[in-house]
Short mmCIF file of C-alpha atoms in Angstrom, two decimals:
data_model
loop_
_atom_site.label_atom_id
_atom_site.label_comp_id
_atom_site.label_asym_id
_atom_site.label_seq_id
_atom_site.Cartn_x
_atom_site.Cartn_y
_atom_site.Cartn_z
CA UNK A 183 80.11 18.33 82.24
CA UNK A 184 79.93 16.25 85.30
CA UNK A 185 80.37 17.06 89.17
CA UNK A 186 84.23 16.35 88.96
CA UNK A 187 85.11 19.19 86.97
CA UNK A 188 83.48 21.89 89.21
CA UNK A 189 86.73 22.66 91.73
CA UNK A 190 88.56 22.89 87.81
CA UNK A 191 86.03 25.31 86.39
CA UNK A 192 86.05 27.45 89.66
CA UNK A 193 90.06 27.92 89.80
CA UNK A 194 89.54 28.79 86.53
CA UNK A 195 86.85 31.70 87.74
CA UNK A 196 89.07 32.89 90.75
CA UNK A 197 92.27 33.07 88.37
CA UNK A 198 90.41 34.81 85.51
CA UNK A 199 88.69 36.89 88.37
CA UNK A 200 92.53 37.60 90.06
CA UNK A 201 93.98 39.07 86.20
CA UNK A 202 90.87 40.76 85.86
CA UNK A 203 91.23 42.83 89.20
CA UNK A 204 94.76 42.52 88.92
CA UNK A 205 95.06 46.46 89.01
CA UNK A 206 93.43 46.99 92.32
CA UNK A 207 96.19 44.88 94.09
CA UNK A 208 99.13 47.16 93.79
CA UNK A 209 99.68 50.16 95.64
CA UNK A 210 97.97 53.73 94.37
CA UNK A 211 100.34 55.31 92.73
CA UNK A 212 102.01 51.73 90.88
CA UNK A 213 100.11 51.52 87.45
CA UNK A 214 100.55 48.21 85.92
CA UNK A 215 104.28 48.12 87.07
CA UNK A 216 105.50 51.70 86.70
CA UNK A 217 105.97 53.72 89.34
CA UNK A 218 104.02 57.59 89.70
CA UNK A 219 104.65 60.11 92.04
CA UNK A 220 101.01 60.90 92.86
CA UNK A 221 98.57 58.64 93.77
CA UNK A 222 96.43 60.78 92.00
CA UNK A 223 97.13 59.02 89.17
CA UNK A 224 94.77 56.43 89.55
CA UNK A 225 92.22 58.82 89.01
CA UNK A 226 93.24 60.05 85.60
CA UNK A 227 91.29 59.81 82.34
CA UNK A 228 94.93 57.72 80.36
CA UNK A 229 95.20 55.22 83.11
CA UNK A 230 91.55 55.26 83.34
CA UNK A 231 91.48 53.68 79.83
CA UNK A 232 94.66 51.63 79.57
CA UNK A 233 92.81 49.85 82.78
CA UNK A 234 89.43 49.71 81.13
CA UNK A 235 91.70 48.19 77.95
CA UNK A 236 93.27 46.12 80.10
CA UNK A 237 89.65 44.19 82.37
CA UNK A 238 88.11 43.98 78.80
CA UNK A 239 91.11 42.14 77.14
CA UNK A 240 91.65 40.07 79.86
CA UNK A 241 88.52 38.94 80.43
CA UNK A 242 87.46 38.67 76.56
CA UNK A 243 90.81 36.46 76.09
CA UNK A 244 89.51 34.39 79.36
CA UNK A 245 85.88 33.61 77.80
CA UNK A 246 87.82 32.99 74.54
CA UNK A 247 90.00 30.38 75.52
CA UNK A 248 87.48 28.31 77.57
CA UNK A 249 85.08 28.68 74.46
CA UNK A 250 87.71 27.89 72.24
CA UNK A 251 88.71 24.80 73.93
CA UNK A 252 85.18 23.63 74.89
CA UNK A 253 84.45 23.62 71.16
CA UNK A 254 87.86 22.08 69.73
CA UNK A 255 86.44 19.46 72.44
CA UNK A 256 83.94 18.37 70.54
CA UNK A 257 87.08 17.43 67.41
CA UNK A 258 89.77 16.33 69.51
CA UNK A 259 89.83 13.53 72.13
CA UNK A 260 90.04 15.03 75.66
CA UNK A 261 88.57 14.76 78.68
CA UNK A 262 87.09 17.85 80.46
CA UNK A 263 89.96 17.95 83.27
CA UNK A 264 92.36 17.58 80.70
CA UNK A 265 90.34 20.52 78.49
CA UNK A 266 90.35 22.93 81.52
CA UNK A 267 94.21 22.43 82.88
CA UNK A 268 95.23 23.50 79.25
CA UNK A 269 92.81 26.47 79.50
CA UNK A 270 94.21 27.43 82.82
CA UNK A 271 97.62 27.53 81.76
CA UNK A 272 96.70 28.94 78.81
CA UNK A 273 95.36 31.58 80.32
CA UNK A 274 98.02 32.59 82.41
CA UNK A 275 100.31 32.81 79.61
CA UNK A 276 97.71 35.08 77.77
CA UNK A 277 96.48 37.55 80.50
CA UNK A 278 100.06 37.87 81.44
CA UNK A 279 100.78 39.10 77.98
CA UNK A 280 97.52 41.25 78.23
CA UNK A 281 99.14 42.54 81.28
CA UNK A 282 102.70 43.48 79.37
CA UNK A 283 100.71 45.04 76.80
CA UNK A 284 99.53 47.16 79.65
CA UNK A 285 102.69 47.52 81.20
CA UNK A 286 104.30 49.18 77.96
CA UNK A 287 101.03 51.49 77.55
CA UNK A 288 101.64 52.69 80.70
CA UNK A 289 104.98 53.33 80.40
CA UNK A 290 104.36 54.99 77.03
CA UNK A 291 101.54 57.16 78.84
CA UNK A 292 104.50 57.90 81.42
CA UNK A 293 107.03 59.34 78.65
CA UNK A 294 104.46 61.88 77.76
CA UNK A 295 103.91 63.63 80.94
CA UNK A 296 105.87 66.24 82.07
CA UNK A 297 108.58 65.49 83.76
CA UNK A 298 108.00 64.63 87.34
CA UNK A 299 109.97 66.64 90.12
CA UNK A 300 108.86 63.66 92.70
CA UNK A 301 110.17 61.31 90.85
CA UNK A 302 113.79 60.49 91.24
CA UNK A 303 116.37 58.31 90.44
CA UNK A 304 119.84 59.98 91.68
CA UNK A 305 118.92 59.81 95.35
CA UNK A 306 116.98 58.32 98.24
CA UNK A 307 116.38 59.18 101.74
CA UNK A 308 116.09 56.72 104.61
CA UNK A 309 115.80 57.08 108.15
CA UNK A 310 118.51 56.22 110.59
CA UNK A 311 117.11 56.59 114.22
CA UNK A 312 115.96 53.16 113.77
CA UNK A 313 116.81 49.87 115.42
CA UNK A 314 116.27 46.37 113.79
CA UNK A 315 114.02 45.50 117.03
CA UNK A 316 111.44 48.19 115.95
CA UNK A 317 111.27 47.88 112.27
CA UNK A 318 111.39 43.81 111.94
CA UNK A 319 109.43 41.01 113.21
CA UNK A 320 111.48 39.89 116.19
CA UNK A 321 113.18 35.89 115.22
CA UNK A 322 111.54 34.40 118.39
CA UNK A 323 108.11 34.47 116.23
CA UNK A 324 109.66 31.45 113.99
CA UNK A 325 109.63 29.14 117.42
CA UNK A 326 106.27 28.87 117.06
CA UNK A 327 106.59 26.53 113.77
CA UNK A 328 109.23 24.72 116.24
CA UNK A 329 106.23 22.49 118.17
CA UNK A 330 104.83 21.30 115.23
CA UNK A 331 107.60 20.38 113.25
CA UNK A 332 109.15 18.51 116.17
CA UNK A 333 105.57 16.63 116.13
CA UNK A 334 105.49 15.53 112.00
CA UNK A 335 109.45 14.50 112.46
CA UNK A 336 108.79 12.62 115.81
CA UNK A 337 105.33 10.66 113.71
CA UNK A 338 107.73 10.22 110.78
CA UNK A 339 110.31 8.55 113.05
CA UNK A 340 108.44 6.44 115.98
CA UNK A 341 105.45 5.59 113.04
CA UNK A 342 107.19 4.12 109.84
CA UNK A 343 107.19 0.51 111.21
CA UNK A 344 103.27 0.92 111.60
CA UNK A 345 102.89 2.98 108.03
CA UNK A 346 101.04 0.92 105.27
CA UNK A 347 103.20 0.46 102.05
CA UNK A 348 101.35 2.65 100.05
CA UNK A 349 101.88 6.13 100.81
CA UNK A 350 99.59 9.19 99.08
CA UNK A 351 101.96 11.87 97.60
CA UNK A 352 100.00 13.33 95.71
CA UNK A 353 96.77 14.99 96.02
CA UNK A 354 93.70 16.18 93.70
CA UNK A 355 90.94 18.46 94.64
CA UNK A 356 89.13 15.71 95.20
CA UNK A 357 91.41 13.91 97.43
CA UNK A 358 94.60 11.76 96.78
CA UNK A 359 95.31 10.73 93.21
CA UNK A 360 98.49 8.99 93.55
CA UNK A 361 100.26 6.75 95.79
CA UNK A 362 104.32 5.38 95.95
CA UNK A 363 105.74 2.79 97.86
CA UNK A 364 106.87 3.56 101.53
CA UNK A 365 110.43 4.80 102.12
CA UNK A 366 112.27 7.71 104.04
CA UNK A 367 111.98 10.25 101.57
CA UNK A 368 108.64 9.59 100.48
CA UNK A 369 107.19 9.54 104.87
CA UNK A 370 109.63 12.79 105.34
CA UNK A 371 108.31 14.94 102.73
CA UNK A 372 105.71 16.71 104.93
CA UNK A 373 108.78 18.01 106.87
CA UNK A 374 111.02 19.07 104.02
CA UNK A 375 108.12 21.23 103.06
CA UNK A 376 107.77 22.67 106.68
CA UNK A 377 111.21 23.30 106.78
CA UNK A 378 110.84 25.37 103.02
CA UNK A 379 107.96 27.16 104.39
CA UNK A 380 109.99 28.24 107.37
CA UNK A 381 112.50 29.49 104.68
CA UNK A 382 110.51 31.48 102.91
CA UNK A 383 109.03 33.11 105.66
CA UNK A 384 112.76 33.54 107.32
CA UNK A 385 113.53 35.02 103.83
CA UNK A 386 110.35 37.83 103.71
CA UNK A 387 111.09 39.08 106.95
CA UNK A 388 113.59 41.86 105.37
CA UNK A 389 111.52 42.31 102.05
CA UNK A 390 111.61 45.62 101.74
CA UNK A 391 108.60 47.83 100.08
CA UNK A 392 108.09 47.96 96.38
CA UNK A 393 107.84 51.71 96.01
CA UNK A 394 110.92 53.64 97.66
CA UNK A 395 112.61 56.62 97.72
CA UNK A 396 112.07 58.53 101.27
CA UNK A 397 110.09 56.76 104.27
CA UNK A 398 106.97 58.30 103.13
CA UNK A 399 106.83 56.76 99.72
CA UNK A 400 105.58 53.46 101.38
CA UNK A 401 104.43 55.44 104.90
CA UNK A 402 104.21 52.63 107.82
CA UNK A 403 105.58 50.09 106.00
CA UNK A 404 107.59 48.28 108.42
CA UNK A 405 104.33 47.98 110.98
CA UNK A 406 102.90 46.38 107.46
CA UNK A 407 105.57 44.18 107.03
CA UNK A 408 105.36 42.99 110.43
CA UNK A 409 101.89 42.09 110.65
CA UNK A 410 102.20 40.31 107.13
CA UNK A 411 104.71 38.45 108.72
CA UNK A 412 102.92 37.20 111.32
CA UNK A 413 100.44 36.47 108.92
CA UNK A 414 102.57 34.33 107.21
CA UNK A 415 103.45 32.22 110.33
CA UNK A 416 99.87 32.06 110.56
CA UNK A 417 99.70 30.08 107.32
CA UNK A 418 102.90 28.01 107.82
CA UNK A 419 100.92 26.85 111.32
CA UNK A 420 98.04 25.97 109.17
CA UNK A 421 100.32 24.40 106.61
CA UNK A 422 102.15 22.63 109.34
CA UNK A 423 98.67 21.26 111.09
CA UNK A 424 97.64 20.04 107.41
CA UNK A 425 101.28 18.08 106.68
CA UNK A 426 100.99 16.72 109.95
CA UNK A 427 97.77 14.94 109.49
CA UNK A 428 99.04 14.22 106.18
CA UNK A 429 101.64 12.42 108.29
CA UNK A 430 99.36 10.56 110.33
CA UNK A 431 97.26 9.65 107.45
CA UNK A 432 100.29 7.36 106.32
CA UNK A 433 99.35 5.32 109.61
CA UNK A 434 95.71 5.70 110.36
CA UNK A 435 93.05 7.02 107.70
CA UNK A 436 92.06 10.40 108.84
CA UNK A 437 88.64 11.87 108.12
CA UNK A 438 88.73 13.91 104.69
CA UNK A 439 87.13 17.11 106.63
CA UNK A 440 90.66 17.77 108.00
CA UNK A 441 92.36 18.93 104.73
CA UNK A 442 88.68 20.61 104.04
CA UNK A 443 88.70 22.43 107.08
CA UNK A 444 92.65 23.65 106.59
CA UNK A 445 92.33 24.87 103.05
CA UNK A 446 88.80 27.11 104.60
CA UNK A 447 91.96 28.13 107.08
CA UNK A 448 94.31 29.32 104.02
CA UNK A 449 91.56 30.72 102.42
CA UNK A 450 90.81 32.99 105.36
CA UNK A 451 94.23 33.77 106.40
CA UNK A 452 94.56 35.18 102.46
CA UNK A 453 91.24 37.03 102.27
CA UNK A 454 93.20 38.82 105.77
CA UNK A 455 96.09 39.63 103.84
CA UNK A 456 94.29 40.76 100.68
CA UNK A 457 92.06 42.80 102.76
CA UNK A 458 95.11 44.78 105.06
CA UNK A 459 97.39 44.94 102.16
CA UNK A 460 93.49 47.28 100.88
CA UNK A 461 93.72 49.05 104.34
CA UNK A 462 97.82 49.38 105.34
CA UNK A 463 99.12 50.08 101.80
CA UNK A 464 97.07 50.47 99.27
CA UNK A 465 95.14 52.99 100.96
CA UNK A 466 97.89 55.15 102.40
CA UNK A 467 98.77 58.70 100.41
CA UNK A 468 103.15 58.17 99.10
CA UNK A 469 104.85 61.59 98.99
CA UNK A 470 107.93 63.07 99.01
CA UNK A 471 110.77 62.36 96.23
CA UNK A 472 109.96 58.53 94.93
CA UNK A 473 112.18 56.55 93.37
CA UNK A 474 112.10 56.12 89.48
CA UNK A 475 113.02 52.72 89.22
CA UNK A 476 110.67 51.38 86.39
CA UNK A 477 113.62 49.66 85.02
CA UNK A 478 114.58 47.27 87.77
CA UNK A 479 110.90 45.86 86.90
CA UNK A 480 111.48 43.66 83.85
CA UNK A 481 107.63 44.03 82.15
CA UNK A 482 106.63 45.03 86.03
CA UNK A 483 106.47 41.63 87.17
CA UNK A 484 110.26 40.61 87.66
CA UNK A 485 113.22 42.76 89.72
CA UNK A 486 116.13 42.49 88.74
CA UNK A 487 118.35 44.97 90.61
CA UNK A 488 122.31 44.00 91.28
CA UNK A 489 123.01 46.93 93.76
CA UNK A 490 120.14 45.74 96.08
CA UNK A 491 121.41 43.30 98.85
CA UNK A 492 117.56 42.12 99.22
CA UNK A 493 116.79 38.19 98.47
CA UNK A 494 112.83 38.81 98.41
CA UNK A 495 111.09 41.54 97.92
CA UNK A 496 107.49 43.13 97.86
CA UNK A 497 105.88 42.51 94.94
CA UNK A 498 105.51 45.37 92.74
CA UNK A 499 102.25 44.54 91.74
CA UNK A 500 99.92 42.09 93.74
CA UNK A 501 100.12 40.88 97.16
CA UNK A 502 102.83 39.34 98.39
CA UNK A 503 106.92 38.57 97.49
CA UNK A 504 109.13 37.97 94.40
CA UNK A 505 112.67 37.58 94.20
CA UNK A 506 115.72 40.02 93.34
CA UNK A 507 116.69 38.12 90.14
CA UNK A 508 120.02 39.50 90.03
CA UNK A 509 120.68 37.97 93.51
CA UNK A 510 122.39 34.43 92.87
CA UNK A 511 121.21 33.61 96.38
CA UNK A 512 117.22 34.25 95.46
CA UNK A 513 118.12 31.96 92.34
CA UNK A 514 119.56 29.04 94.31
CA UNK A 515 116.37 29.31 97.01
CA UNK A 516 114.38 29.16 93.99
CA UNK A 517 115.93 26.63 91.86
CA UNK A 518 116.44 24.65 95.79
CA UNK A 519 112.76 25.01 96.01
CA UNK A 520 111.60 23.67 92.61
CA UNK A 521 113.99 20.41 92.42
CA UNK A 522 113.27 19.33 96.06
CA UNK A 523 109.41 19.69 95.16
CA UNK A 524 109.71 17.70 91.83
CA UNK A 525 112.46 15.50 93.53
CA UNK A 526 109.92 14.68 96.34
CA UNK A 527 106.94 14.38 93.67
CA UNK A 528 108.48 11.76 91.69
CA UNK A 529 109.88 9.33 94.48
CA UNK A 530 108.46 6.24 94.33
CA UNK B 210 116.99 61.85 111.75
CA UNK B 211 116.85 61.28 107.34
CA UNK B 212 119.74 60.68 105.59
CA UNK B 213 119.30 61.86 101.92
CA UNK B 214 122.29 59.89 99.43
CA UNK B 215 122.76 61.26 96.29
CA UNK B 216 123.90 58.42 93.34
CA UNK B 217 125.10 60.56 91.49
CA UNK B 218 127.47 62.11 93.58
CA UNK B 219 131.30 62.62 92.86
CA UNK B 220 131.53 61.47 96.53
CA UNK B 221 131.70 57.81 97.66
CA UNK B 222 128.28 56.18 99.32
CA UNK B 223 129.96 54.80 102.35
CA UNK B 224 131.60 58.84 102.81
CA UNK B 225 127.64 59.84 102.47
CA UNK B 226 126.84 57.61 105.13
CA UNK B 227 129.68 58.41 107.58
CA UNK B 228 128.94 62.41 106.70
CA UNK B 229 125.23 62.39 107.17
CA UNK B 230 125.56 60.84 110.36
CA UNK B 231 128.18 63.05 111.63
CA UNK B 232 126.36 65.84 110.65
CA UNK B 233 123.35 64.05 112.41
CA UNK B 234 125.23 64.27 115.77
CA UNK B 235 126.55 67.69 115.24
CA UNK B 236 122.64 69.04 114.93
CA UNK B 237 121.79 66.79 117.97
CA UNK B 238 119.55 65.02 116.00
CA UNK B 239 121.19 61.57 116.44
CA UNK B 240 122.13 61.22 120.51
CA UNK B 241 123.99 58.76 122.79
CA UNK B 242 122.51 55.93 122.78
CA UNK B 243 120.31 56.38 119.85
CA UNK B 244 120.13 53.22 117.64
CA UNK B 245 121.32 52.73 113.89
CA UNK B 246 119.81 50.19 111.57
CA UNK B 247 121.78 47.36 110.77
CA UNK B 248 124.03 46.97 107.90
CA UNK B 249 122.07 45.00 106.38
CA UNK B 250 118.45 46.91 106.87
CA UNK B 251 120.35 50.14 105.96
CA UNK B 252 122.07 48.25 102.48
CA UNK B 253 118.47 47.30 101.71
CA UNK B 254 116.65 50.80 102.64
CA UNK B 255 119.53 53.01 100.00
CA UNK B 256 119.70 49.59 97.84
CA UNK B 257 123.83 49.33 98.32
CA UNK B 258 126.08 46.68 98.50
CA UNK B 259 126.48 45.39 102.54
CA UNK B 260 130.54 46.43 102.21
CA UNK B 261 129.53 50.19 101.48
CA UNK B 262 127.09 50.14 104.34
CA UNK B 263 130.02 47.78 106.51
CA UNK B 264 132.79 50.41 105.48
CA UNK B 265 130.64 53.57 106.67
CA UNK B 266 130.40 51.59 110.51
CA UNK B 267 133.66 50.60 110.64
CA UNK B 268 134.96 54.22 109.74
CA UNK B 269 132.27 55.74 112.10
CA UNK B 270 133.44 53.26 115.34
CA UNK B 271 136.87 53.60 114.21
CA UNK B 272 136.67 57.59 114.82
CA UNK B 273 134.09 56.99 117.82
CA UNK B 274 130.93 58.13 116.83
CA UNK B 275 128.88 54.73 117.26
CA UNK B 276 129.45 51.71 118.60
CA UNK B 277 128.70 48.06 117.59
CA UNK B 278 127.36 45.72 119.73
CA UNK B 279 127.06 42.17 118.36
CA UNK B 280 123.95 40.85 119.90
CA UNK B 281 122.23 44.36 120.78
CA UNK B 282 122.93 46.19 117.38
CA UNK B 283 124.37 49.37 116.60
CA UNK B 284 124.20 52.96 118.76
CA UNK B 285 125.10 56.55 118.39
CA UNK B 286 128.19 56.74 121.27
CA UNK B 287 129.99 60.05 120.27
CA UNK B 288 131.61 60.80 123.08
CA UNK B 289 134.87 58.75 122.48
CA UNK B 290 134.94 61.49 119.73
CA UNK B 291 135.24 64.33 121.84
CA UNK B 292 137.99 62.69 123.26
CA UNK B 293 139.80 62.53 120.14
CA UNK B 294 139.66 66.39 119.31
CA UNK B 295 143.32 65.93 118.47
CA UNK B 296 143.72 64.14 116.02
CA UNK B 297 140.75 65.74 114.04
CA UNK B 298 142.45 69.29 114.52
CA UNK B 299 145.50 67.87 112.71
CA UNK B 300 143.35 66.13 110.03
CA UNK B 301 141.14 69.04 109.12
CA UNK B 302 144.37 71.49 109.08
CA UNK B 303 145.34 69.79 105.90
CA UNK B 304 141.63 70.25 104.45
CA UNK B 305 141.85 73.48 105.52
CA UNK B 306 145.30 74.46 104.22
CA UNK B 307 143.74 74.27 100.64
CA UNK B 308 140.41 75.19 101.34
CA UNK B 309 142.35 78.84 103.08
CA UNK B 310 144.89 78.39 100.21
CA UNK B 311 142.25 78.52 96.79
CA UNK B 312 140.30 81.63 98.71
CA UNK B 313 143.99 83.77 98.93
CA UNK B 314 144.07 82.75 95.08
CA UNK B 315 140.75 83.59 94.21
CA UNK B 316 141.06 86.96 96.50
CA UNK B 317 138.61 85.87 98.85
CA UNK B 318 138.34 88.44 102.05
CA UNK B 319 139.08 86.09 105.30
CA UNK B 320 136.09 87.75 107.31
CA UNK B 321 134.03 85.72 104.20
CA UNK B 322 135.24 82.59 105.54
CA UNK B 323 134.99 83.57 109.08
CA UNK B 324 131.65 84.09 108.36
CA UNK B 325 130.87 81.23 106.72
CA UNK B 326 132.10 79.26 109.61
CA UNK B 327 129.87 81.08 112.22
CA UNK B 328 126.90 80.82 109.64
CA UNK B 329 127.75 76.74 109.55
CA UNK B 330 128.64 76.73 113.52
CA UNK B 331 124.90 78.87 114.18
CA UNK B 332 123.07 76.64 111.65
CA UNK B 333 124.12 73.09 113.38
CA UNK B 334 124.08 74.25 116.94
CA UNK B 335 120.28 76.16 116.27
CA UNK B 336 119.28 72.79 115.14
CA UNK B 337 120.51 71.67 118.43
CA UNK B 338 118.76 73.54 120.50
#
């Protein structure tokens, strides 16, 4: 193996790592997708085991299919960048089935116990002595992606005369690996993705919590929500700061260290997020009646729930936001995001 | 103040809404000037359609218990319902015409019902205080 391959190996690490610990990034009392009343729960001897099941599966299939490939190497014809992006996709689609297998365990375990008197599914209770102002991340936040923006367009616009023809669009770990020819679309694409990024985070700023039912089943989620959101502006700033020297890189070569030092940024801003979503959520005790909604969770990754006006919402396991696939709206954001992205990938 | 809706309820959503909050005000735990969640943070806290949520405030300001201001966002404002006393009374006869009717048929005593409207009165107005 040579030196090239090392960034490849260690996303494979981190994602095999993420699937592995996958269960530790959900909320107490939300077992592989289904919903408990009791964060107790995690504690008990079942889940105890379908978890154990679950880290040994995951990370047997992991050291399997790198194995696996690295010896079918040695027969077939590929490079070691080629072998390892067909072992990390291959091993998404495998410990995501390990994780369905775990889902359906879980659920089985579910049907076994009693049933739950905190668990519901004819009612919920929500609070009402509450303003918009208090419980979401006031709009004048998103001005502060406004400066930057303004910045990329106004490079895009005053610099394309001085732009050399060949443009970088797109980029390796080890730098850029491709280049097309100058024109609009290709010198604008830094600020189509600003402007998606700004969408998204528009879009998260209702998400509402995963686990419902009264205000206490999630308890302090909207402070949560906020300071995620911030977060997240914190991350489209960094994104913005890296497009925008992407943008200037079309004129003037810019030192490598830049994109280094904003991807160290991302990183950070992440570990945050992993490490409040530990503190704000995952550590806080849900009680009163919660909401039985297993079923909205198609194998407790997707949601899928027609009588909930939400586009995006918390996901029910892991950090961060999915969308309400029963919302045409989340499917046209979605579908919007993927064709401008492959649209803008394969201008040339 | 929690409002608790029940799914599976013979009674509408948006009647749920408008009740709860009524009976919010009555107990004095919603007040002037109080605010509501918007339609669309209340649609996505019960997980209903916006028009339920939209039907509930427009009943509610219709009758005068909240108001709706674009920009600021929605407010308990009840006393345009005191005002109104009227055309309640002549509303809630018609309730009460059956309700008074079915306990004559079913030989219900009227000092039951008396009572059960002091009970109802006490309970609310203890909450108040």
């Amino acid at each position: 193996m040579n030196l090239n391959v090392t960034p490849l190996i260690s996303t494979y690490l981190i994602i095999t790592c993420f699937f592995i610990l996958q269960p530790w990034f959900s909320r107490k009392n939300v077992v592989f997708g289904i919903v408990f009343a009791d964060d107790h729960i995690w504690e008990s001897s079942q889940i105890k085991k379908i978890r154990r099941r679950y880290m040994i599966e995951s990370a047997a299939s992991a050291f399997l299919i790198i194995v696996g490939l690295y010896l079918l190497k040695a027969a077939v014809r590929i490079t070691d960048a080629q072998m390892i992006n067909v072992s990390v996709i291959l091993l998404i689609i495998v410990d995501s089935l390990v994780f369905v297998i775990s889902n359906r365990r879980t659920r089985a375990f579910k049907r076994t116990m009693q049933p739950d008197a905190a668990l519901t599914s004819r009612s919920v209770i929500v609070e009402m002595k509450k303003s918009d102002r208090e419980s979401l991340l006031p709009l004048r936040w998103m001005l502060l992606l406004v400066p930057l923006f303004v910045a990329t367009l106004a490079i895009a616009w005053f610099g394309y005369p001085y732009m050399s023809e060949s443009i970088p669009t797109h980029f390796g770990l080890t730098g850029p690996d491709r280049w097309s020819h100058k024109s609009w679309p290709t010198v604008l694409s830094p600020a189509y993705l600003q402007v998606m990024l700004a969408l998204i985070i528009l879009f998260i700023r209702r998400a509402p919590a995963s686990v419902r039912g009264n205000p206490d089943a999630a308890p302090d989620y909207d402070r949560f929500r906020k300071i995620m959101g911030i977060l997240m502006i914190a991350l489209g700033l960094i994104a913005e700061v890296i497009f925008l020297v992407l943008e200037i890189s079309f004129i003037h070569p810019v030192s490598p260290a830049w994109f280094f030092a904003g991807t160290i940024a991302v990183f950070a801003v992440v570990l945050t997020m992993i490490l409040l979503f530990m503190r704000l959520a995952r550590a806080k005790h849900a009680a009163g009646p919660i909401l039985d909604d297993d079923g909205r969770w198609i194998w407790g990754m997707f949601y899928f729930n027609p009588s909930d006006p939400s586009i995006f919402v918390e996901k029910r396991v892991g950090i961060g936001y999915t969308i309400n696939m029963a919302r045409p709206m989340a499917w046209i954001v979605l579908i919007g995001i993927i064709a401008i992205t492959i649209i803008l990938s394969n201008v040339h | 103040m929690l409002l608790s809706i029940d799914f599976g309820s013979d009674q509408p959503i948006y009647m749920q809404i408008r009740n709860g909050i009524v009976a919010g005000i009555a107990s004095g735990q919603l007040q002037d000037g109080d605010p509501l969640p918007s339609v669309r943070t209340l649609g996505t806290d019960i997980g209903v359609n916006l028009h339920t949520v939209n039907k509930a405030y427009k009943l509610l300001q219709s009758e005068g218990f909240i108001e709706i201001q674009r920009s600021r966002g929605t407010f308990i404002h009840a006393g345009d319902a005191a005002k109104n006393a009227a055309g309640f009374l002549q509303e809630s006869g018609s309730l009460m015409h059956t309700i008074i009717s079915e306990a004559i048929t079913r030989n219900v005593d009227r000092a039951v019902i008396h009572h059960m409207i002091d009970h109802l009165y006490d309970e609310l107005e203890g909450e108040k205080s």
